[in-house]
mmCIF file of C-alpha atoms in Angstrom:
data_model
loop_
_atom_site.group_PDB
_atom_site.id
_atom_site.type_symbol
_atom_site.label_atom_id
_atom_site.label_comp_id
_atom_site.label_asym_id
_atom_site.label_seq_id
_atom_site.Cartn_x
_atom_site.Cartn_y
_atom_site.Cartn_z
ATOM 1 C CA UNK A 1 37.531 -1.418 -12.103
ATOM 2 C CA UNK A 2 34.267 0.176 -13.694
ATOM 3 C CA UNK A 3 34.392 -1.687 -16.478
ATOM 4 C CA UNK A 4 34.305 -4.561 -13.718
ATOM 5 C CA UNK A 5 31.230 -2.802 -12.407
ATOM 6 C CA UNK A 6 29.274 -2.558 -15.484
ATOM 7 C CA UNK A 7 30.213 -5.586 -16.369
ATOM 8 C CA UNK A 8 28.976 -7.329 -12.601
ATOM 9 C CA UNK A 9 25.799 -4.998 -13.469
ATOM 10 C CA UNK A 10 25.027 -5.779 -16.905
ATOM 11 C CA UNK A 11 25.896 -9.637 -15.910
ATOM 12 C CA UNK A 12 23.536 -9.317 -12.665
ATOM 13 C CA UNK A 13 20.627 -7.678 -14.920
ATOM 14 C CA UNK A 14 20.520 -9.399 -17.854
ATOM 15 C CA UNK A 15 22.233 -13.163 -16.876
ATOM 16 C CA UNK A 16 20.142 -16.302 -15.388
ATOM 17 C CA UNK A 17 23.216 -17.618 -13.024
ATOM 18 C CA UNK A 18 23.129 -13.693 -11.286
ATOM 19 C CA UNK A 19 19.524 -12.907 -11.262
ATOM 20 C CA UNK A 20 17.559 -11.755 -8.049
ATOM 21 C CA UNK A 21 14.528 -9.996 -7.624
ATOM 22 C CA UNK A 22 14.487 -6.879 -6.791
ATOM 23 C CA UNK A 23 11.793 -6.426 -3.663
ATOM 24 C CA UNK A 24 11.865 -2.418 -5.220
ATOM 25 C CA UNK A 25 10.273 -3.120 -8.178
ATOM 26 C CA UNK A 26 6.711 -1.726 -7.284
ATOM 27 C CA UNK A 27 3.762 -0.384 -9.329
ATOM 28 C CA UNK A 28 0.588 1.408 -7.241
ATOM 29 C CA UNK A 29 -1.886 2.327 -8.853
ATOM 30 C CA UNK A 30 -4.962 4.411 -7.332
ATOM 31 C CA UNK A 31 -8.444 5.047 -8.919
ATOM 32 C CA UNK A 32 -7.869 9.063 -9.066
ATOM 33 C CA UNK A 33 -11.664 9.435 -8.937
ATOM 34 C CA UNK A 34 -10.970 10.449 -5.325
ATOM 35 C CA UNK A 35 -9.736 13.950 -6.223
ATOM 36 C CA UNK A 36 -12.779 15.496 -6.215
ATOM 37 C CA UNK A 37 -14.568 13.667 -3.554
ATOM 38 C CA UNK A 38 -11.846 15.035 -1.700
ATOM 39 C CA UNK A 39 -11.554 18.101 -2.597
ATOM 40 C CA UNK A 40 -15.893 18.563 -1.598
ATOM 41 C CA UNK A 41 -14.675 17.255 1.932
ATOM 42 C CA UNK A 42 -11.503 19.957 2.644
ATOM 43 C CA UNK A 43 -14.047 22.535 1.000
ATOM 44 C CA UNK A 44 -16.836 21.725 3.361
ATOM 45 C CA UNK A 45 -14.542 21.790 6.085
ATOM 46 C CA UNK A 46 -12.942 25.106 5.339
ATOM 47 C CA UNK A 47 -9.657 23.977 5.183
ATOM 48 C CA UNK A 48 -6.650 25.309 3.355
ATOM 49 C CA UNK A 49 -5.711 22.294 1.929
ATOM 50 C CA UNK A 50 -6.579 20.901 -1.461
ATOM 51 C CA UNK A 51 -5.589 18.034 -3.887
ATOM 52 C CA UNK A 52 -4.001 19.781 -6.931
ATOM 53 C CA UNK A 53 -1.644 16.729 -8.043
ATOM 54 C CA UNK A 54 -3.833 13.398 -8.956
ATOM 55 C CA UNK A 55 -1.638 10.291 -9.146
ATOM 56 C CA UNK A 56 -2.526 9.546 -13.171
ATOM 57 C CA UNK A 57 -0.408 13.174 -13.831
ATOM 58 C CA UNK A 58 2.122 10.734 -12.487
ATOM 59 C CA UNK A 59 0.991 7.785 -14.959
ATOM 60 C CA UNK A 60 2.409 5.886 -17.776
ATOM 61 C CA UNK A 61 1.156 2.646 -18.814
ATOM 62 C CA UNK A 62 -1.787 2.864 -16.205
ATOM 63 C CA UNK A 63 0.581 2.843 -13.213
ATOM 64 C CA UNK A 64 1.086 5.704 -11.083
ATOM 65 C CA UNK A 65 5.072 5.859 -8.944
ATOM 66 C CA UNK A 66 7.349 3.284 -8.273
ATOM 67 C CA UNK A 67 7.689 2.086 -4.501
ATOM 68 C CA UNK A 68 10.521 0.894 -3.242
ATOM 69 C CA UNK A 69 8.530 -1.232 -0.735
ATOM 70 C CA UNK A 70 5.205 -2.414 -0.522
ATOM 71 C CA UNK A 71 4.099 -4.583 3.036
ATOM 72 C CA UNK A 72 1.328 -6.619 2.846
ATOM 73 C CA UNK A 73 -0.893 -6.570 5.555
ATOM 74 C CA UNK A 74 -0.734 -9.571 8.067
ATOM 75 C CA UNK A 75 -3.958 -11.843 8.963
ATOM 76 C CA UNK A 76 -4.936 -11.916 12.717
ATOM 77 C CA UNK A 77 -7.831 -13.517 14.512
ATOM 78 C CA UNK A 78 -9.126 -13.332 18.053
ATOM 79 C CA UNK A 79 -9.323 -16.254 19.907
ATOM 80 C CA UNK A 80 -10.829 -17.891 23.457
ATOM 81 C CA UNK A 81 -11.155 -21.021 25.844
ATOM 82 C CA UNK A 82 -14.516 -22.818 25.924
ATOM 83 C CA UNK A 83 -15.534 -24.799 28.017
ATOM 84 C CA UNK A 84 -14.623 -25.725 31.653
ATOM 85 C CA UNK A 85 -12.010 -26.518 33.563
ATOM 86 C CA UNK A 86 -11.133 -29.527 35.588
ATOM 87 C CA UNK A 87 -13.035 -32.103 33.755
ATOM 88 C CA UNK A 88 -12.184 -35.106 34.146
ATOM 89 C CA UNK A 89 -8.863 -35.029 32.460
ATOM 90 C CA UNK A 90 -10.898 -32.862 29.597
ATOM 91 C CA UNK A 91 -8.518 -30.026 27.777
ATOM 92 C CA UNK A 92 -10.542 -27.053 27.817
ATOM 93 C CA UNK A 93 -11.676 -26.333 23.784
ATOM 94 C CA UNK A 94 -10.355 -23.113 21.705
ATOM 95 C CA UNK A 95 -12.316 -20.943 19.833
ATOM 96 C CA UNK A 96 -12.145 -18.072 17.704
ATOM 97 C CA UNK A 97 -13.710 -15.071 18.263
ATOM 98 C CA UNK A 98 -13.554 -12.932 15.281
ATOM 99 C CA UNK A 99 -10.766 -12.208 12.334
ATOM 100 C CA UNK A 100 -9.047 -8.936 13.191
ATOM 101 C CA UNK A 101 -11.075 -5.379 12.264
ATOM 102 C CA UNK A 102 -10.236 -4.012 8.671
ATOM 103 C CA UNK A 103 -8.448 -1.215 10.521
ATOM 104 C CA UNK A 104 -5.753 -3.342 11.436
ATOM 105 C CA UNK A 105 -5.298 -4.746 7.825
ATOM 106 C CA UNK A 106 -2.578 -1.963 6.584
ATOM 107 C CA UNK A 107 -0.919 -1.854 3.736
ATOM 108 C CA UNK A 108 2.278 0.750 3.739
ATOM 109 C CA UNK A 109 3.721 2.040 0.913
ATOM 110 C CA UNK A 110 7.467 3.876 0.248
ATOM 111 C CA UNK A 111 6.974 5.383 -2.413
ATOM 112 C CA UNK A 112 9.899 6.778 -4.757
ATOM 113 C CA UNK A 113 10.883 10.569 -4.341
ATOM 114 C CA UNK A 114 9.507 12.699 -8.005
ATOM 115 C CA UNK A 115 10.226 16.162 -9.004
ATOM 116 C CA UNK A 116 6.416 16.748 -7.111
ATOM 117 C CA UNK A 117 5.833 16.677 -3.714
ATOM 118 C CA UNK A 118 2.839 13.833 -4.106
ATOM 119 C CA UNK A 119 2.819 13.162 -0.588
ATOM 120 C CA UNK A 120 1.397 16.876 0.433
ATOM 121 C CA UNK A 121 -0.625 16.981 -3.006
ATOM 122 C CA UNK A 122 -2.347 13.872 -3.109
ATOM 123 C CA UNK A 123 -1.915 12.200 -0.041
ATOM 124 C CA UNK A 124 -2.185 14.563 2.947
ATOM 125 C CA UNK A 125 -5.147 16.984 1.673
ATOM 126 C CA UNK A 126 -6.825 12.941 1.594
ATOM 127 C CA UNK A 127 -6.130 11.980 4.506
ATOM 128 C CA UNK A 128 -7.099 15.149 6.009
ATOM 129 C CA UNK A 129 -10.129 14.883 3.769
ATOM 130 C CA UNK A 130 -11.384 12.013 6.015
ATOM 131 C CA UNK A 131 -10.733 13.450 9.033
ATOM 132 C CA UNK A 132 -13.585 15.984 7.741
ATOM 133 C CA UNK A 133 -16.298 13.065 6.578
ATOM 134 C CA UNK A 134 -15.127 9.944 7.369
ATOM 135 C CA UNK A 135 -16.086 6.947 6.465
ATOM 136 C CA UNK A 136 -19.562 7.246 5.765
ATOM 137 C CA UNK A 137 -18.273 9.533 2.331
ATOM 138 C CA UNK A 138 -17.754 6.370 -0.057
ATOM 139 C CA UNK A 139 -15.790 8.907 -2.716
ATOM 140 C CA UNK A 140 -12.552 8.623 0.189
ATOM 141 C CA UNK A 141 -12.622 5.319 -0.600
ATOM 142 C CA UNK A 142 -10.390 3.733 -3.371
ATOM 143 C CA UNK A 143 -8.990 1.086 -5.069
ATOM 144 C CA UNK A 144 -4.946 0.468 -5.476
ATOM 145 C CA UNK A 145 -3.249 -2.252 -7.785
ATOM 146 C CA UNK A 146 0.199 -2.999 -6.448
ATOM 147 C CA UNK A 147 2.317 -5.351 -8.941
ATOM 148 C CA UNK A 148 5.545 -6.374 -8.109
ATOM 149 C CA UNK A 149 8.416 -7.391 -10.849
ATOM 150 C CA UNK A 150 11.525 -8.802 -11.208
ATOM 151 C CA UNK A 151 15.028 -7.310 -12.949
ATOM 152 C CA UNK A 152 14.067 -8.240 -15.847
ATOM 153 C CA UNK A 153 10.475 -6.210 -16.347
ATOM 154 C CA UNK A 154 8.398 -9.655 -15.510
ATOM 155 C CA UNK A 155 5.523 -9.596 -12.885
ATOM 156 C CA UNK A 156 6.089 -12.069 -10.161
ATOM 157 C CA UNK A 157 3.164 -10.818 -7.883
ATOM 158 C CA UNK A 158 0.372 -8.131 -7.084
ATOM 159 C CA UNK A 159 -2.408 -7.247 -4.650
ATOM 160 C CA UNK A 160 -5.904 -5.420 -4.755
ATOM 161 C CA UNK A 161 -6.993 -3.146 -1.739
ATOM 162 C CA UNK A 162 -10.278 -2.825 -1.977
ATOM 163 C CA UNK A 163 -11.752 0.479 -0.312
ATOM 164 C CA UNK A 164 -8.662 1.575 0.420
ATOM 165 C CA UNK A 165 -8.070 5.074 2.573
ATOM 166 C CA UNK A 166 -4.721 6.811 3.502
ATOM 167 C CA UNK A 167 -4.554 6.481 7.065
ATOM 168 C CA UNK A 168 -1.143 8.101 8.418
ATOM 169 C CA UNK A 169 1.215 9.941 5.913
ATOM 170 C CA UNK A 170 5.286 10.439 6.671
ATOM 171 C CA UNK A 171 7.012 12.942 4.786
ATOM 172 C CA UNK A 172 10.334 12.335 5.370
ATOM 173 C CA UNK A 173 10.202 8.504 3.923
ATOM 174 C CA UNK A 174 7.901 9.715 1.863
ATOM 175 C CA UNK A 175 5.920 6.163 2.896
ATOM 176 C CA UNK A 176 1.876 6.441 3.131
ATOM 177 C CA UNK A 177 -0.261 3.363 4.797
ATOM 178 C CA UNK A 178 -3.248 2.710 4.070
ATOM 179 C CA UNK A 179 -6.328 0.989 5.601
ATOM 180 C CA UNK A 180 -8.002 -1.411 3.353
ATOM 181 C CA UNK A 181 -11.828 -3.445 3.624
ATOM 182 C CA UNK A 182 -10.710 -6.623 1.318
ATOM 183 C CA UNK A 183 -7.640 -7.543 -0.740
ATOM 184 C CA UNK A 184 -6.585 -10.450 -2.463
ATOM 185 C CA UNK A 185 -3.943 -10.994 -4.810
ATOM 186 C CA UNK A 186 -4.116 -9.760 -8.737
#
């Protein structure tokens, strides 16, 4: 029975007729120059928190951590009706008011567990530092690149998130939600 399972898994990962992409093969790269701004803001705010691990310490070939899931932001716009009602049978017109703000364009990353608690030693201090300095401190914003790979190690797709910063850190799921100013495909 064990040989059957191993044989199937080997075929699944290498044989093209069994090939499926795995949605959990995401690599995440965060510009690590944010750590200095984080610790400066924390010290200024009198916080005991410190960012002691930087993402580069988990880096291999420029990519950090592996994520089991990355949720790409939705794109939304607000609309309103324009014109007058009941004008000779013509329908009122509709127009766009605005593109939704960058705070509603969130990226959520579910990181895989590591031996070091990166959530408490990097992401949570970063979030607390934002509460002290706010978005005025440009050093607290970073560029985040996420890249998805298939089970053959071939790049499938990727995105670059500009001026990104964490808004929510969930310890149990190792989930971090980021807001970003803009994003684009790699």
